[in-house]
Tab-separated table of N, CA and C in Angstrom:
chain	number	residue	atom	x	y	z
A	1	GLN	N	6.531	-20.031	1.877
A	1	GLN	CA	7.475	-18.675	1.528
A	1	GLN	C	6.331	-17.926	1.511
A	2	VAL	N	6.148	-16.861	2.023
A	2	VAL	CA	4.945	-16.009	1.953
A	2	VAL	C	5.392	-14.866	0.868
A	3	GLN	N	4.421	-14.192	-0.445
A	3	GLN	CA	4.739	-13.499	-1.344
A	3	GLN	C	3.844	-12.491	-0.921
A	4	LEU	N	3.931	-11.656	-1.275
A	4	LEU	CA	3.096	-10.264	-1.644
A	4	LEU	C	3.055	-9.709	-2.994
A	5	VAL	N	2.308	-9.470	-3.840
A	5	VAL	CA	2.485	-9.224	-5.213
A	5	VAL	C	1.455	-7.791	-4.988
A	6	GLU	N	1.844	-6.960	-5.403
A	6	GLU	CA	0.806	-5.746	-5.861
A	6	GLU	C	0.592	-5.846	-7.218
A	7	SER	N	-0.480	-4.973	-7.745
A	7	SER	CA	-0.959	-4.156	-8.938
A	7	SER	C	-1.995	-3.117	-8.820
A	8	GLY	N	-2.027	-2.702	-9.989
A	8	GLY	CA	-2.846	-1.537	-9.804
A	8	GLY	C	-2.448	0.025	-10.359
A	9	GLY	N	-0.877	-0.451	-10.687
A	9	GLY	CA	-0.147	1.096	-10.345
A	9	GLY	C	-0.223	1.658	-11.994
A	10	GLY	N	0.289	2.704	-11.991
A	10	GLY	CA	0.268	3.201	-13.697
A	10	GLY	C	0.089	4.534	-13.617
A	11	LEU	N	-0.293	5.038	-15.098
A	11	LEU	CA	0.423	6.182	-15.352
A	11	LEU	C	-1.161	7.222	-15.013
A	12	VAL	N	-1.399	7.847	-14.423
A	12	VAL	CA	-2.875	8.434	-13.967
A	12	VAL	C	-2.782	10.382	-14.350
A	13	GLN	N	-3.435	11.049	-14.661
A	13	GLN	CA	-3.446	12.757	-14.427
A	13	GLN	C	-3.807	12.991	-13.620
A	14	PRO	N	-3.304	14.012	-13.174
A	14	PRO	CA	-3.570	14.825	-11.651
A	14	PRO	C	-4.848	15.193	-11.476
A	15	GLY	N	-5.843	14.605	-10.324
A	15	GLY	CA	-6.750	14.687	-9.946
A	15	GLY	C	-7.712	13.233	-10.394
A	16	GLY	N	-6.866	12.394	-11.254
A	16	GLY	CA	-7.092	11.066	-11.569
A	16	GLY	C	-7.285	10.161	-9.901
A	17	SER	N	-7.592	9.092	-10.300
A	17	SER	CA	-7.913	8.031	-9.593
A	17	SER	C	-7.125	6.545	-9.565
A	18	LEU	N	-6.553	5.902	-8.688
A	18	LEU	CA	-6.418	4.541	-9.019
A	18	LEU	C	-6.259	3.647	-7.856
A	19	ARG	N	-6.466	1.940	-7.767
A	19	ARG	CA	-6.869	1.311	-6.840
A	19	ARG	C	-5.863	0.341	-6.959
A	20	LEU	N	-4.835	0.290	-5.853
A	20	LEU	CA	-3.975	-0.736	-5.784
A	20	LEU	C	-4.040	-1.657	-4.767
A	21	SER	N	-4.170	-2.943	-5.574
A	21	SER	CA	-4.256	-4.125	-4.440
A	21	SER	C	-2.787	-4.904	-4.323
A	22	CYS	N	-3.007	-5.775	-2.774
A	22	CYS	CA	-2.205	-6.613	-2.636
A	22	CYS	C	-2.458	-7.941	-2.400
A	23	ALA	N	-2.143	-8.888	-3.084
A	23	ALA	CA	-2.606	-10.261	-2.406
A	23	ALA	C	-1.431	-11.137	-1.969
A	24	ALA	N	-1.380	-11.617	-0.556
A	24	ALA	CA	-0.236	-12.755	-0.224
A	24	ALA	C	-1.059	-14.160	-0.625
A	25	SER	N	-0.004	-14.447	-0.749
A	25	SER	CA	0.150	-16.190	-1.074
A	25	SER	C	0.956	-17.280	-0.184
A	26	GLY	N	1.182	-18.193	-0.469
A	26	GLY	CA	1.888	-18.969	0.172
A	26	GLY	C	2.442	-19.234	1.407
A	27	GLY	N	1.706	-19.276	2.643
A	27	GLY	CA	2.433	-20.048	3.692
A	27	GLY	C	0.850	-19.162	4.593
A	28	PHE	N	1.292	-19.482	5.655
A	28	PHE	CA	0.697	-18.919	6.942
A	28	PHE	C	0.667	-17.079	7.091
A	29	PHE	N	-0.552	-16.990	7.616
A	29	PHE	CA	-0.697	-15.629	7.440
A	29	PHE	C	-1.154	-14.941	8.393
A	30	SER	N	-2.364	-14.605	8.918
A	30	SER	CA	-2.877	-13.844	10.640
A	30	SER	C	-1.748	-12.736	10.698
A	31	PHE	N	-1.697	-11.628	9.664
A	31	PHE	CA	-1.300	-10.706	9.973
A	31	PHE	C	-1.536	-9.485	10.967
A	32	TYR	N	-1.023	-8.867	12.250
A	32	TYR	CA	-1.513	-8.111	12.436
A	32	TYR	C	-1.338	-6.678	12.069
A	33	PHE	N	-1.081	-6.785	10.826
A	33	PHE	CA	-0.699	-5.306	10.540
A	33	PHE	C	-0.288	-5.510	8.984
A	34	MET	N	-0.915	-4.544	8.092
A	34	MET	CA	-0.778	-4.292	6.437
A	34	MET	C	-0.665	-2.998	6.431
A	35	GLY	N	0.237	-2.638	5.161
A	35	GLY	CA	0.562	-1.093	5.178
A	35	GLY	C	0.781	-0.779	3.871
A	36	TRP	N	0.830	0.369	3.039
A	36	TRP	CA	1.574	0.727	2.144
A	36	TRP	C	2.349	1.570	2.194
A	37	TYR	N	3.617	1.624	1.775
A	37	TYR	CA	4.523	2.238	1.844
A	37	TYR	C	4.695	2.576	0.285
A	38	ARG	N	5.518	3.784	0.868
A	38	ARG	CA	5.673	4.089	-1.073
A	38	ARG	C	7.599	5.310	-1.014
A	39	GLN	N	7.914	5.172	-2.105
A	39	GLN	CA	9.201	5.695	-2.316
A	39	GLN	C	9.539	6.163	-3.480
A	40	ALA	N	9.841	7.531	-3.365
A	40	ALA	CA	10.122	8.386	-4.347
A	40	ALA	C	11.508	8.349	-4.770
A	41	PRO	N	12.376	8.998	-5.771
A	41	PRO	CA	13.480	8.903	-6.357
A	41	PRO	C	13.994	10.011	-5.088
A	42	GLY	N	15.321	9.429	-4.622
A	42	GLY	CA	16.153	10.597	-3.671
A	42	GLY	C	15.556	10.475	-2.576
A	43	PHE	N	13.988	9.852	-2.060
A	43	PHE	CA	13.641	10.240	-0.530
A	43	PHE	C	13.453	8.571	0.258
A	44	GLN	N	13.736	8.905	1.035
A	44	GLN	CA	13.235	7.546	1.991
A	44	GLN	C	12.111	7.035	1.566
A	45	ARG	N	11.761	5.504	1.838
A	45	ARG	CA	10.402	5.149	2.035
A	45	ARG	C	9.659	5.703	3.435
A	46	GLU	N	8.271	5.681	2.809
A	46	GLU	CA	7.698	6.174	3.756
A	46	GLU	C	5.951	5.616	4.078
A	47	LEU	N	5.569	5.638	5.465
A	47	LEU	CA	4.393	5.013	5.724
A	47	LEU	C	3.230	5.919	4.633
A	48	VAL	N	2.270	5.059	4.013
A	48	VAL	CA	1.127	6.145	3.396
A	48	VAL	C	0.158	6.061	4.443
A	49	ALA	N	-0.435	4.104	4.553
A	49	ALA	CA	-1.456	4.027	5.011
A	49	ALA	C	-1.210	2.568	5.602
A	50	ALA	N	-2.063	2.500	6.521
A	50	ALA	CA	-1.747	0.849	7.370
A	50	ALA	C	-3.325	0.807	8.280
A	51	ILE	N	-3.187	-0.852	8.203
A	51	ILE	CA	-4.834	-1.068	8.831
A	51	ILE	C	-4.389	-2.446	9.423
A	52	THR	N	-4.642	-2.673	10.417
A	52	THR	CA	-4.563	-3.808	11.724
A	52	THR	C	-5.476	-5.020	11.611
A	53	SER	N	-5.536	-5.435	12.446
A	53	SER	CA	-6.554	-6.914	11.722
A	53	SER	C	-7.555	-6.589	12.853
A	54	THR	N	-7.744	-5.131	13.500
A	54	THR	CA	-9.002	-5.344	14.193
A	54	THR	C	-9.765	-3.955	13.371
A	55	GLY	N	-8.728	-3.646	12.320
A	55	GLY	CA	-9.407	-2.422	11.177
A	55	GLY	C	-9.043	-1.133	11.708
A	56	THR	N	-8.253	-0.733	12.542
A	56	THR	CA	-7.956	0.398	12.697
A	56	THR	C	-6.818	0.951	11.775
A	57	THR	N	-7.076	1.929	11.166
A	57	THR	CA	-6.310	2.574	10.226
A	57	THR	C	-5.472	3.689	10.520
A	58	THR	N	-4.680	4.153	9.855
A	58	THR	CA	-3.872	5.240	9.766
A	58	THR	C	-3.423	5.670	8.696
A	59	TYR	N	-3.092	6.897	8.424
A	59	TYR	CA	-2.820	7.653	6.935
A	59	TYR	C	-1.801	8.533	7.199
A	60	ALA	N	-0.839	9.023	6.319
A	60	ALA	CA	0.174	10.022	6.437
A	60	ALA	C	-0.989	11.373	6.080
A	61	GLY	N	-0.272	12.173	6.767
A	61	GLY	CA	-1.224	13.410	6.994
A	61	GLY	C	-1.388	13.637	5.023
A	62	SER	N	-0.124	13.837	4.332
A	62	SER	CA	-0.112	14.064	3.082
A	62	SER	C	-1.763	13.430	1.691
A	63	VAL	N	-2.176	12.223	2.678
A	63	VAL	CA	-2.631	11.510	1.925
A	63	VAL	C	-4.392	11.561	2.385
A	64	LYS	N	-4.096	12.030	3.551
A	64	LYS	CA	-5.858	11.451	4.370
A	64	LYS	C	-6.849	12.469	3.716
A	65	GLY	N	-7.988	12.040	3.302
A	65	GLY	CA	-8.952	12.778	3.030
A	65	GLY	C	-8.982	12.011	1.515
A	66	ARG	N	-8.045	11.983	1.167
A	66	ARG	CA	-8.196	11.613	-0.289
A	66	ARG	C	-7.689	9.885	-0.430
A	67	PHE	N	-6.558	9.298	0.403
A	67	PHE	CA	-6.420	7.495	-0.199
A	67	PHE	C	-7.484	6.734	1.141
A	68	THR	N	-7.744	5.900	0.937
A	68	THR	CA	-8.264	5.213	1.502
A	68	THR	C	-8.094	3.556	1.607
A	69	ILE	N	-7.823	2.550	2.912
A	69	ILE	CA	-7.059	1.744	3.136
A	69	ILE	C	-8.109	0.394	3.425
A	70	SER	N	-8.518	-0.719	3.183
A	70	SER	CA	-9.338	-1.464	3.075
A	70	SER	C	-8.442	-3.135	3.005
A	71	ARG	N	-8.834	-3.790	3.627
A	71	ARG	CA	-8.258	-5.243	3.623
A	71	ARG	C	-9.524	-6.335	3.258
A	72	ASP	N	-9.100	-7.447	3.029
A	72	ASP	CA	-10.010	-8.197	2.961
A	72	ASP	C	-9.323	-9.770	3.337
A	73	SER	N	-9.587	-9.951	5.139
A	73	SER	CA	-8.777	-11.375	5.696
A	73	SER	C	-8.805	-12.535	4.792
A	74	ALA	N	-10.508	-12.665	4.638
A	74	ALA	CA	-10.684	-13.793	4.325
A	74	ALA	C	-9.791	-14.069	2.998
A	75	LYS	N	-9.294	-13.274	2.230
A	75	LYS	CA	-8.698	-13.151	0.780
A	75	LYS	C	-7.362	-13.438	0.985
A	76	ASN	N	-6.693	-12.677	2.346
A	76	ASN	CA	-5.785	-12.105	2.466
A	76	ASN	C	-5.368	-11.149	1.491
A	77	ASN	N	-6.323	-10.182	0.968
A	77	ASN	CA	-5.952	-8.814	0.121
A	77	ASN	C	-5.840	-7.767	0.615
A	78	MET	N	-5.289	-6.682	0.514
A	78	MET	CA	-5.174	-5.016	1.277
A	78	MET	C	-5.448	-4.128	-0.391
A	79	TYR	N	-5.962	-3.341	-0.123
A	79	TYR	CA	-6.438	-2.233	-1.175
A	79	TYR	C	-5.731	-0.944	-0.959
A	80	LEU	N	-5.678	-0.016	-1.389
A	80	LEU	CA	-5.697	1.288	-1.367
A	80	LEU	C	-6.154	2.131	-2.924
A	81	GLN	N	-7.278	2.827	-2.524
A	81	GLN	CA	-7.924	3.306	-3.035
A	81	GLN	C	-7.281	4.827	-3.285
A	82	MET	N	-6.786	5.603	-4.176
A	82	MET	CA	-6.600	6.443	-4.007
A	82	MET	C	-6.748	7.983	-5.393
A	83	ASN	N	-7.559	8.537	-4.533
A	83	ASN	CA	-8.152	9.394	-5.259
A	83	ASN	C	-7.836	11.030	-4.961
A	84	SER	N	-7.955	11.625	-6.139
A	84	SER	CA	-7.644	13.249	-6.527
A	84	SER	C	-5.920	13.164	-6.127
A	85	LEU	N	-5.454	12.643	-7.171
A	85	LEU	CA	-4.201	12.328	-7.095
A	85	LEU	C	-3.167	13.588	-7.413
A	86	LYS	N	-2.074	13.581	-6.934
A	86	LYS	CA	-1.380	14.857	-7.451
A	86	LYS	C	0.398	14.341	-7.958
A	87	PRO	N	0.820	15.476	-8.514
A	87	PRO	CA	2.152	14.823	-9.042
A	87	PRO	C	3.299	14.206	-7.809
A	88	GLU	N	2.761	14.843	-6.843
A	88	GLU	CA	3.802	14.575	-5.157
A	88	GLU	C	3.702	13.269	-5.088
A	89	ASP	N	2.747	12.787	-5.534
A	89	ASP	CA	1.860	11.062	-4.926
A	89	ASP	C	2.934	9.844	-5.739
A	90	THR	N	3.475	10.611	-7.140
A	90	THR	CA	4.225	9.723	-7.795
A	90	THR	C	5.417	9.209	-6.914
A	91	ALA	N	5.772	7.700	-7.364
A	91	ALA	CA	6.447	6.794	-6.508
A	91	ALA	C	5.930	5.178	-6.901
A	92	VAL	N	6.944	4.501	-6.150
A	92	VAL	CA	6.618	3.318	-6.217
A	92	VAL	C	6.165	2.935	-4.615
A	93	TYR	N	5.061	2.505	-4.632
A	93	TYR	CA	4.233	1.587	-3.662
A	93	TYR	C	4.332	0.292	-3.541
A	94	TYR	N	4.929	0.469	-1.976
A	94	TYR	CA	5.017	-1.279	-1.690
A	94	TYR	C	3.914	-1.505	-0.859
A	95	CYS	N	3.989	-2.942	-0.857
A	95	CYS	CA	3.005	-3.680	0.308
A	95	CYS	C	3.881	-4.145	1.160
A	96	ASN	N	3.349	-3.773	2.701
A	96	ASN	CA	3.970	-4.406	3.755
A	96	ASN	C	2.884	-5.522	4.675
A	97	ALA	N	3.319	-6.439	5.088
A	97	ALA	CA	2.545	-7.321	5.894
A	97	ALA	C	3.505	-7.930	7.409
A	98	ARG	N	2.581	-7.905	8.059
A	98	ARG	CA	3.829	-8.289	9.717
A	98	ARG	C	2.634	-9.468	10.125
A	99	ASN	N	3.509	-10.526	10.723
A	99	ASN	CA	2.796	-11.638	11.699
A	99	ASN	C	4.228	-11.779	12.359
A	100	SER	N	4.731	-12.565	12.458
A	100	SER	CA	5.772	-12.753	13.281
A	100	SER	C	7.403	-12.826	12.710
A	101	GLU	N	6.815	-12.219	11.038
A	101	GLU	CA	7.782	-11.990	9.999
A	101	GLU	C	7.320	-10.848	9.254
A	102	ASN	N	8.487	-9.807	8.901
A	102	ASN	CA	7.925	-8.877	8.275
A	102	ASN	C	8.339	-8.866	6.718
A	103	TYR	N	7.078	-8.750	6.045
A	103	TYR	CA	7.135	-8.960	4.472
A	103	TYR	C	7.148	-7.983	3.464
A	104	TRP	N	7.276	-7.899	2.653
A	104	TRP	CA	7.392	-6.968	1.442
A	104	TRP	C	7.481	-7.309	0.137
A	105	GLY	N	6.387	-6.389	-0.800
A	105	GLY	CA	6.033	-6.980	-2.315
A	105	GLY	C	7.496	-6.170	-3.078
A	106	GLN	N	7.153	-6.482	-4.503
A	106	GLN	CA	8.177	-5.937	-5.190
A	106	GLN	C	8.057	-4.465	-5.598
A	107	GLY	N	6.827	-4.148	-4.970
A	107	GLY	CA	6.363	-2.575	-5.727
A	107	GLY	C	5.664	-2.347	-7.267
A	108	THR	N	5.118	-1.156	-7.102
A	108	THR	CA	4.016	-1.000	-8.398
A	108	THR	C	4.323	0.407	-8.899
A	109	GLN	N	4.476	0.773	-9.766
A	109	GLN	CA	4.814	2.402	-9.856
A	109	GLN	C	3.440	3.174	-10.029
A	110	VAL	N	3.877	4.196	-9.500
A	110	VAL	CA	2.757	5.094	-10.009
A	110	VAL	C	3.017	6.063	-10.301
A	111	THR	N	2.331	7.118	-11.214
A	111	THR	CA	3.300	8.109	-11.901
A	111	THR	C	1.777	8.902	-12.151
A	112	VAL	N	1.817	10.393	-11.424
A	112	VAL	CA	0.924	11.002	-11.903
A	112	VAL	C	1.502	12.345	-12.340
A	113	SER	N	1.216	12.668	-13.637
A	113	SER	CA	1.489	13.727	-14.675
A	113	SER	C	0.563	13.653	-15.813
A	114	SER	N	0.569	15.211	-15.949
A	114	SER	CA	-0.232	15.360	-17.796
A	114	SER	C	0.436	15.343	-18.774
């Protein structure tokens, strides 16, 4: 049973930085896609950033230039470096990974507030 566990969320002031981590365990991986999604209260879950097994990345327009996604395939980990955070980045951030199945983490809260 594959499990994804996020960490690194918290409370940060506007303009600050956080680094989220996603660790996979418990099964066969070979994910062709890994991504970070977020969901704010009253909004639908949206894709923030994604990275393929070949290293191709994609970003939501609202985070481009501020967030950087990376992965360590040897450790089955994925990261999201978030800089210049804004209050509108406040949300629960979820890790997603796909092979023949689609997996989700439990989410980590990111709150940007002064």
